[in-house]
Coordinates of C-alpha atoms and ligand atoms in Angstrom, one line a residue:
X21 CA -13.2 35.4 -0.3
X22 CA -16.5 34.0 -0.4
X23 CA -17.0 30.9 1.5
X24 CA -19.3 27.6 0.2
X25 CA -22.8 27.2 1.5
X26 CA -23.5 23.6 2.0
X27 CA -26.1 23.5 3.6
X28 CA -28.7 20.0 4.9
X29 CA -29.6 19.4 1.3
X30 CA -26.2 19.5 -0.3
X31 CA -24.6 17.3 2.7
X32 CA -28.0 14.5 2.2
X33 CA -27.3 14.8 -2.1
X34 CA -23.7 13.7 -0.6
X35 CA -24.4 11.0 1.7
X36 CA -26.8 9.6 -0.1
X37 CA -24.8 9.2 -3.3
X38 CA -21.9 8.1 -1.3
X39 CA -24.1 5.4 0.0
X40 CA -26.1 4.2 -3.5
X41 CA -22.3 3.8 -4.7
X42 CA -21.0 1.7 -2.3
X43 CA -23.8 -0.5 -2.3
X44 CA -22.4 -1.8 -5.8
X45 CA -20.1 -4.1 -6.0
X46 CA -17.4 -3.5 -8.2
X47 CA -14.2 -5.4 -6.4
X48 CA -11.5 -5.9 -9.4
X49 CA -9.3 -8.9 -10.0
X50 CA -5.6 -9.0 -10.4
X51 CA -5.5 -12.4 -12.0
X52 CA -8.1 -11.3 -14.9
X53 CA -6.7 -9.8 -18.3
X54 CA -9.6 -7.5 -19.2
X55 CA -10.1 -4.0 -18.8
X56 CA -11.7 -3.3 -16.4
X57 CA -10.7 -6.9 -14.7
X58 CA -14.0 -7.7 -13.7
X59 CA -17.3 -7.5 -15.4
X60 CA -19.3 -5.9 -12.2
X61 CA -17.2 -3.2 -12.5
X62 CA -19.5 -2.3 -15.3
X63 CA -22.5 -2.2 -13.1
X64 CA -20.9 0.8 -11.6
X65 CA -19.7 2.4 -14.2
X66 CA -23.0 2.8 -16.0
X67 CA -24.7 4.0 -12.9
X68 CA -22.4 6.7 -12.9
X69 CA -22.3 7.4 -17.0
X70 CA -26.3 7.5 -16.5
X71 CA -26.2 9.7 -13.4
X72 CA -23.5 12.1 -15.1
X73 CA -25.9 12.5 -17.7
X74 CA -28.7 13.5 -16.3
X75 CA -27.0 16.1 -14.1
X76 CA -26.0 17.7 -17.1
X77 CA -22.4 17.6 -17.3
X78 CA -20.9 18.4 -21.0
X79 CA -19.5 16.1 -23.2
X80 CA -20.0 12.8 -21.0
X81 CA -18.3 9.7 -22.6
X82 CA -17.3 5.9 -20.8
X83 CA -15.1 4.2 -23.5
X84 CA -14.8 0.5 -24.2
X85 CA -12.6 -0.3 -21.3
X86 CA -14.5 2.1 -18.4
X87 CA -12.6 4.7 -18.2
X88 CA -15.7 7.8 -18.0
X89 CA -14.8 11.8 -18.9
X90 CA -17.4 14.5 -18.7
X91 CA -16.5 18.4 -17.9
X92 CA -18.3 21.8 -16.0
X93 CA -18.0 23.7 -18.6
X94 CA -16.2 27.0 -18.3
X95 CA -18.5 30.5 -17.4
X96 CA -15.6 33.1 -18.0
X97 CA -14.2 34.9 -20.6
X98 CA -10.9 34.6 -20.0
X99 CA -8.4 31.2 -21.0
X100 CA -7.8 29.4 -18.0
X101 CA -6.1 26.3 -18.0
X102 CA -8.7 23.0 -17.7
X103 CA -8.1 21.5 -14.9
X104 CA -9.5 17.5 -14.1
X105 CA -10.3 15.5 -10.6
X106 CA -10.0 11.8 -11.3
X107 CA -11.0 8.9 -8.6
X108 CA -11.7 5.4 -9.3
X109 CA -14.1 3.4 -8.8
X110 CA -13.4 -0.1 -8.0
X111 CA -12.5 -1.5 -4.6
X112 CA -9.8 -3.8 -3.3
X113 CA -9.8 -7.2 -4.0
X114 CA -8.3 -7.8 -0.3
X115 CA -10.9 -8.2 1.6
X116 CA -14.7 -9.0 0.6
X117 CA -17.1 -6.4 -1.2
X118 CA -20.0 -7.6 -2.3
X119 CA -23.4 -7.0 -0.1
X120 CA -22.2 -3.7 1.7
X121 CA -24.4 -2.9 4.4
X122 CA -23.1 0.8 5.7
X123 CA -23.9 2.0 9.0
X124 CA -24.5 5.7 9.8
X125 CA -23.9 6.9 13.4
X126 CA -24.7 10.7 13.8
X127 CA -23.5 12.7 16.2
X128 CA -20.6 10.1 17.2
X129 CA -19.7 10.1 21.0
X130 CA -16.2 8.8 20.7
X131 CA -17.1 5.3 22.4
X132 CA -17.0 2.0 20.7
X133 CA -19.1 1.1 18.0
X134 CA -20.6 -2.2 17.6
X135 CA -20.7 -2.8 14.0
X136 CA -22.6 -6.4 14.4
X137 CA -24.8 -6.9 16.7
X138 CA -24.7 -10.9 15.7
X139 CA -21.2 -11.3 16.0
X140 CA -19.9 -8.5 18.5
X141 CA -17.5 -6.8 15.1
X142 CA -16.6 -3.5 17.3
X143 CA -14.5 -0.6 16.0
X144 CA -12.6 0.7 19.0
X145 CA -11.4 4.0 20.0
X146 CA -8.8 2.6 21.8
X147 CA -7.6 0.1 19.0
X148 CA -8.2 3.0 16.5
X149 CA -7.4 6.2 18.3
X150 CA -7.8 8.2 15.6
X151 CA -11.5 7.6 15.9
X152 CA -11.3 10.4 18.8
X153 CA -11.3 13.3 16.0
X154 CA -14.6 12.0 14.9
X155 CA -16.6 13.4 18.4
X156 CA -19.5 14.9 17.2
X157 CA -19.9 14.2 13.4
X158 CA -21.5 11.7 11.3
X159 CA -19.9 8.3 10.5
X160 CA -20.2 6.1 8.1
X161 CA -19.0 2.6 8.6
X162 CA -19.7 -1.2 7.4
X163 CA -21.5 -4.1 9.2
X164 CA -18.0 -5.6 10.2
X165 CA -18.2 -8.5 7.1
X166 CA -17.2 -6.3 4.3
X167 CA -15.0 -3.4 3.6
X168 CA -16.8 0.5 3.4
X169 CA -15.3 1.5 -0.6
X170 CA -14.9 4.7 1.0
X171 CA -11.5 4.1 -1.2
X172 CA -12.6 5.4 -3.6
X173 CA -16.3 5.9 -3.6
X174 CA -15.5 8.8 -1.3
X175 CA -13.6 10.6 -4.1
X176 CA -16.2 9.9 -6.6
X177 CA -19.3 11.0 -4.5
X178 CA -17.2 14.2 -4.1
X179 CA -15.9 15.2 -7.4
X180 CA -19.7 14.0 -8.7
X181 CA -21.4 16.5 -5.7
X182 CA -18.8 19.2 -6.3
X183 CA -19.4 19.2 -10.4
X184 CA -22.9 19.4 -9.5
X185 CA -22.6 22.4 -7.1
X186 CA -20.6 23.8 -9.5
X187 CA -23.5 23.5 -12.2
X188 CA -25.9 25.0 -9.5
X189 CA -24.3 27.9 -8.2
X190 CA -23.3 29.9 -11.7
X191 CA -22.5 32.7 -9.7
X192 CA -19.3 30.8 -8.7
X193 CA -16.8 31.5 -12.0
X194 CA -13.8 29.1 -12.9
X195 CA -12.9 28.0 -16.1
X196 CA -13.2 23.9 -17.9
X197 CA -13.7 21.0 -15.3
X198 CA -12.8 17.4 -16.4
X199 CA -13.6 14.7 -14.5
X200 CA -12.8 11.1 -14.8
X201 CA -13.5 7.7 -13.3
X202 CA -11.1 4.6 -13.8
X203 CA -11.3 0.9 -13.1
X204 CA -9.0 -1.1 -11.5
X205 CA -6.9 1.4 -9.7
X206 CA -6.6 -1.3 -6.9
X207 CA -4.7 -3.5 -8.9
X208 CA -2.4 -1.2 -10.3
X209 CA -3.8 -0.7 -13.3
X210 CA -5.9 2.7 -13.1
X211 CA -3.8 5.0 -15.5
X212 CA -3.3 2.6 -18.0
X213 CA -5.3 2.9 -20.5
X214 CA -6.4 6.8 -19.1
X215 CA -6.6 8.9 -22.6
X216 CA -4.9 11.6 -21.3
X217 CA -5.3 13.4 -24.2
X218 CA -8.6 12.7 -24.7
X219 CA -9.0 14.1 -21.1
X220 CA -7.6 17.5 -22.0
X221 CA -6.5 18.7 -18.7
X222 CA -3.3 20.3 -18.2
X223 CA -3.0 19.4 -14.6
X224 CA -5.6 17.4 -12.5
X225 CA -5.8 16.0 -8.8
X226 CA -6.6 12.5 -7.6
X227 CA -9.1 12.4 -4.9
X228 CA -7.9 9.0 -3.0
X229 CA -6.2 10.1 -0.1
X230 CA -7.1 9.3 3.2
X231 CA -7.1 12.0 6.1
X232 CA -8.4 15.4 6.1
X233 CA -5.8 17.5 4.6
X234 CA -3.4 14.5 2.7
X235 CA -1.8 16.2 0.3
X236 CA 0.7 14.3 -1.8
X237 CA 3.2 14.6 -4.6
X238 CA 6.2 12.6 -4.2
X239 CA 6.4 8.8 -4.5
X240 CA 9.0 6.5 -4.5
X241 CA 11.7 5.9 -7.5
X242 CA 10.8 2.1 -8.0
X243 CA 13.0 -0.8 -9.5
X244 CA 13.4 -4.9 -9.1
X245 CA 16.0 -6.8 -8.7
X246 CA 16.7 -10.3 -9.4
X247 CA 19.9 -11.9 -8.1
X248 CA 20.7 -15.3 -9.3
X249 CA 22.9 -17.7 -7.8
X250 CA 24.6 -20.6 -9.6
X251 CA 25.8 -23.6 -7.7
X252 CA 27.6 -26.7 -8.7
X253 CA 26.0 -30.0 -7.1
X254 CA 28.3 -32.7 -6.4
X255 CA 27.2 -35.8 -4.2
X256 CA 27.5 -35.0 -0.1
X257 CA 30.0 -37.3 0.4
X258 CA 32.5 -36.3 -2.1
X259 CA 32.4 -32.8 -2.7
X260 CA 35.1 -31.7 -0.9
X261 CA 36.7 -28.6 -2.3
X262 CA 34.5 -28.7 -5.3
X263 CA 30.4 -28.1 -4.0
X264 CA 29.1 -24.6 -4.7
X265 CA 26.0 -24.4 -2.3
X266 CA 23.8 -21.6 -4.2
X267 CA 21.2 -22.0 -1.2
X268 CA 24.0 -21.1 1.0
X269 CA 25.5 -18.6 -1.2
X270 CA 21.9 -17.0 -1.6
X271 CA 21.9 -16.2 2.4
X272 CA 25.5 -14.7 2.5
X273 CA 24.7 -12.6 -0.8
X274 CA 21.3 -11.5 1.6
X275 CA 23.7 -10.4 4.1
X276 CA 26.0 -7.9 2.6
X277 CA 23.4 -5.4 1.7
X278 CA 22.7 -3.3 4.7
X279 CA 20.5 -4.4 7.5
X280 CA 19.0 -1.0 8.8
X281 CA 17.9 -0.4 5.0
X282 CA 14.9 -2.5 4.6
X283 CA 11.1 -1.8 4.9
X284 CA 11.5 -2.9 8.9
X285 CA 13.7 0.2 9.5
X286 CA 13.2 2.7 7.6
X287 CA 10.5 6.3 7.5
X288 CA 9.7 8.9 6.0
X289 CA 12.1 9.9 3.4
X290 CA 14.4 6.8 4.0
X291 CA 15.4 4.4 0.8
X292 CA 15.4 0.7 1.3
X293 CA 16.5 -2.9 -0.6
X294 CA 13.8 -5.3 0.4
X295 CA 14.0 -8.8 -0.2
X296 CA 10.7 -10.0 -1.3
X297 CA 11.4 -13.3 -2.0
X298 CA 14.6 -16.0 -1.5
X299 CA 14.4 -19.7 -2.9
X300 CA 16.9 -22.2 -4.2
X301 CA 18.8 -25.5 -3.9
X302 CA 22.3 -26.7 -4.2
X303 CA 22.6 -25.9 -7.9
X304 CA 20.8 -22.9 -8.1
X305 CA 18.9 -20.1 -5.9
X306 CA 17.4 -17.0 -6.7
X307 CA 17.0 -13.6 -4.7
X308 CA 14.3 -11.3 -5.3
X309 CA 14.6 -7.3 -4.3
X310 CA 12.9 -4.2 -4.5
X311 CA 14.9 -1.1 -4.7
X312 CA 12.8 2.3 -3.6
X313 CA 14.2 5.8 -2.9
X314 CA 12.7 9.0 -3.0
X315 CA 15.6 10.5 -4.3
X316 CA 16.7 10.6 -7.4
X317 CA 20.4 10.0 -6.7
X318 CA 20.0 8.1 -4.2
X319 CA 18.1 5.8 -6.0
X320 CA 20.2 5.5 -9.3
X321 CA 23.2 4.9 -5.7
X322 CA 21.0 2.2 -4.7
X323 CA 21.5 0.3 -8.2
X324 CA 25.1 0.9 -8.5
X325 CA 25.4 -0.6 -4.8
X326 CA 23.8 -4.1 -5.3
X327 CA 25.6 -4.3 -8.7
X328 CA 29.0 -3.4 -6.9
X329 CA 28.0 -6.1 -4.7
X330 CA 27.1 -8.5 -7.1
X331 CA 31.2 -8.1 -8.2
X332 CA 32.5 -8.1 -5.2
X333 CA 30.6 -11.5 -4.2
X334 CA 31.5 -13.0 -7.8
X335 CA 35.7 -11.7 -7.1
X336 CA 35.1 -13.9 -3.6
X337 CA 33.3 -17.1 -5.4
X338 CA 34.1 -17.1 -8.9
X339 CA 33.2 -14.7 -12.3
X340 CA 29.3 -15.8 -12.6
X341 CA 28.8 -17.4 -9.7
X342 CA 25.8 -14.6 -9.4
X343 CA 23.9 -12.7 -12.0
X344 CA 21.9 -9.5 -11.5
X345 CA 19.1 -8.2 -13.9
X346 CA 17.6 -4.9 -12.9
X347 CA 14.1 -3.8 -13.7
X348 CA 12.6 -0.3 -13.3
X349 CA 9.6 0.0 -11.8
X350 CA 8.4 3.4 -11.7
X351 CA 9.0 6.8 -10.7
X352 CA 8.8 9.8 -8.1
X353 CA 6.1 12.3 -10.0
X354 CA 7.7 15.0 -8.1
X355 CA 10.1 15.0 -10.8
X356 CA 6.8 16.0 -13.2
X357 CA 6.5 19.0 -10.8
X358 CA 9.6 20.7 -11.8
X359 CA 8.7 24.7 -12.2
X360 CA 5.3 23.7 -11.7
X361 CA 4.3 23.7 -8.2
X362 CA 1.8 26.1 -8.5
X363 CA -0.2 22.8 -8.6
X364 CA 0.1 21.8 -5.4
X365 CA 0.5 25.5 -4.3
X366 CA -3.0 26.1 -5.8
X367 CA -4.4 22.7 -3.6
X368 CA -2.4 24.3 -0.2
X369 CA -4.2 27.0 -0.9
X370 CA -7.5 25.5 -1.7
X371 CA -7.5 23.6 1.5
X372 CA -6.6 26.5 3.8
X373 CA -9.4 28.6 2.6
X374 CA -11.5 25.6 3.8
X375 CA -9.9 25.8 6.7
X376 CA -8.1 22.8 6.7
X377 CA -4.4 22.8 7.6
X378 CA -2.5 20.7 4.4
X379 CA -0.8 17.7 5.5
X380 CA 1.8 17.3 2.8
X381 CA 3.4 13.6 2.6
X382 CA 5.3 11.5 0.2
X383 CA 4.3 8.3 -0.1
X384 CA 6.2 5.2 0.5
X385 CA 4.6 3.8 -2.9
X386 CA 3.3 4.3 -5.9
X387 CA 0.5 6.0 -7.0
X388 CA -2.1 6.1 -10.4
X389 CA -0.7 10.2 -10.3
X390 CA 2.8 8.8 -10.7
X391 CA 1.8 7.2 -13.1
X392 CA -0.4 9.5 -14.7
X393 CA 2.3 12.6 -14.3
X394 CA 4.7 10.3 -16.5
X395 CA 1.7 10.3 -19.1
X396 CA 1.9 14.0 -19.2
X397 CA -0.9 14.8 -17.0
X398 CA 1.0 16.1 -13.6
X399 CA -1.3 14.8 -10.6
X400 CA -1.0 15.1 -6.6
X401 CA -2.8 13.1 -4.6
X402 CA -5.5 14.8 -2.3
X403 CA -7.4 13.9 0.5
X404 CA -10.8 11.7 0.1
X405 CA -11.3 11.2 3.8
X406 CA -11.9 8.0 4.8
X407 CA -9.5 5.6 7.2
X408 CA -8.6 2.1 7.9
X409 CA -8.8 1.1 3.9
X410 CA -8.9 -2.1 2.6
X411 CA -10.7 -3.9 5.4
X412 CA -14.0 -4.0 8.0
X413 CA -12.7 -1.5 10.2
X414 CA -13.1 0.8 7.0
X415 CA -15.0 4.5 7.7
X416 CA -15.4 7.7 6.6
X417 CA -16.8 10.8 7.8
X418 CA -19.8 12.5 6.1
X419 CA -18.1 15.8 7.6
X420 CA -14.5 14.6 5.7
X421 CA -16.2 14.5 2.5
X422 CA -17.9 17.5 2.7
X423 CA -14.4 19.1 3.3
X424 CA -13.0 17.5 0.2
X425 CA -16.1 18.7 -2.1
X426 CA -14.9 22.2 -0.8
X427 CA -11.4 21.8 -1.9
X428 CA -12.7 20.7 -5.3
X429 CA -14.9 24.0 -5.7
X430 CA -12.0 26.3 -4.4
X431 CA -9.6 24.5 -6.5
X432 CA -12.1 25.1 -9.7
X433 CA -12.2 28.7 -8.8
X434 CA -8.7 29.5 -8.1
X435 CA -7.2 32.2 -10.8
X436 CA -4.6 29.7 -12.2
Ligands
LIG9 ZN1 -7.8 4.3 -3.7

């Protein structure tokens, strides 16, 4: 199989978008209403409608709420299935975005870096030992007062580099591209208003993983769970035999569900109940859960559990002492993958002729491909390369991104 040139030129095209991109600010909001949440976000979003269009892509279009489409169009014969890369482009709203000043560090030696020389902001090997994989290649970091937006600026720079290569190397055949760009992925809200029809892709991957070989496809099954208590308040001094504490009822209820199934001790495949949020008085108090399990049985168990509990507490205290109401959340998209994992086959195999041993996870989450496989449009998560998100001690590796450009074009190539 014929492996990717990408040479100086094509890596510098790469950095250099990657860096005019994360330069813009384009933090979202979750307390705004709009779409997208913030009106930055726009600043972005036409910098990348403009530049789309002026590499040529086919059929670019950015609707009224930000969401931007545009395709490689196909240069075979035959009637392969379109497939799409989506990333987004906003950043977290956890930590501070505007006025992004990356630093690049070629040829890293696996020491410390001093990210600010003014205030000492150091991102060490020792408190970040997976910096030691990094020996030899080119980093990208911040200035230690703002976060990178390597999540998900990475997985735009790369599906924008990777359509272009695509458009520059004919010689490399695969059949329609889509690509999209959302907003507000960071607050949830990325697949919302995603025209997956409009899109047109019978599959497509997400590029917003983190390490070098992520690949994803399995989330959590996702509900809430609100518990309320009801108490009877009678005066201290004379309630004997007839005050119902709900405060106090509230911490017993907490303590009949299982103690080694909460966030705290639990991995990997493991379900949990975690209680996000306890408050009352006397007369009433109120318990707030959520309930996730990768498992589809295990998760519908899970529900029948707390309600079986709910019973049992109310047989001990009285009929509607407590009240549940149970809310689903979201679920697993591995459910969407059902006699489709060619899919993620077709991404395995992608990465390995990159050489790039797939790291397949489930994540203890949700995802914008959950939620996007419920819409119809089945999407694993892949690798964008970048670590530490969501904070200073954000960085990416010029190296990592070039890796997930070359999954992109092997992916486009595959016979599907
Ligand atoms: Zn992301």
């Amino acid at each position: 199989m014929q492996t990717i040139e990408f040479n100086h030129e094509w890596k510098m095209r790469l950095l250099n978008r990657f860096l005019a991109y994360v330069k813009i600010y384009s933090t979202s909001d979750p307390e705004s209403e709009t779409t997208p949440s913030t009106e930055r976000q726009w600043d972005i979003a036409k910098y990348i409608f403009q530049e789309l269009q002026d590499l040529g892509l086919a059929d670019v279009s950015m609707d009224e709420n930000g969401y931007i489409m545009a395709y490689v169009p196909s240069n075979i014969p035959e009637n392969e299935p379109t497939v799409g890369f989506i990333a987004h482009y906003d950043t977290s709203p956890d930590f501070k975005g505007e006025h992004v000043n990356p630093q690049i560090w070629d040829d890293y030696n696996g020491g410390d870096l001093v990210l600010n020389a003014a205030t000492g902001f150091t991102l060490s090997s020792e408190k970040f030992p997976s910096l030691k994989k990094y020996v030899g290649k080119t980093l990208i970091t911040t200035d230690g007062t703002t976060l990178l937006g390597a999540d998900d600026k990475a997985g735009v720079a790369e599906i924008v580099t990777a359509a272009e290569y695509l458009l520059a190397h004919p010689e490399i055949k695969h059949g329609r591209i889509a690509i999209g760009f959302t907003p507000d992925e960071e607050i949830g809200r990325g697949a919302h208003k995603f025209d997956v029809k409009k899109f047109g892709a019978e599959y497509a991957y997400t590029m917003d993983g983190s390490e070098v070989g992520e690949l994803e496809y399995e989330n959590f099954n996702a509900a809430g769970a609100v518990v309320k208590i009801n108490g009877l308040s009678v005066h201290p001094g004379y309630a004997f035999g007839q005050m119902k504490n709900a405060g106090l009822l509230a911490v017993e209820f907490a303590q009949m569900l299982p103690a080694n199934e909460t966030p705290a001790t639990t991995k990997g495949f493991e379900g949990f109940y975690h209680l996000m949020e306890i408050k009352g008085d006397v007369s009433e108090a109120k318990l707030q859960y959520i309930i996730r399990d990768h498992d589809a049985d295990k998760f519908e168990n899970r529900k029948k559990f707390i309600n079986e509990k709910v019973a049992e507490f109310n047989a001990k205290h009285g009929e509607n002492t407590a009240e549940i109401e149970i809310k689903e959340q979201y679920r697993n998209m591995k459910q969407q993958f059902e006699g489709k994992m060619h899919i993620v086959e077709i991404a395995e195999q992608a990465m390995k002729d990159a050489n790039i041993e797939p790291k397949i996870k489930a994540i203890r989450g949700g995802t914008d491909g959950a939620q996007l496989s419920y819409m119809g449009l089945p999407c694993p998560n892949i690798f964008a390369g970048g670590e530490n998100f969501h904070g200073p001690y954000e960085f990416v590796a010029l190296e990592s991104m070039e890796k997930a450009v070359k999954v992109i074009v092997n992916i486009a190539k595959a016979k599907k």
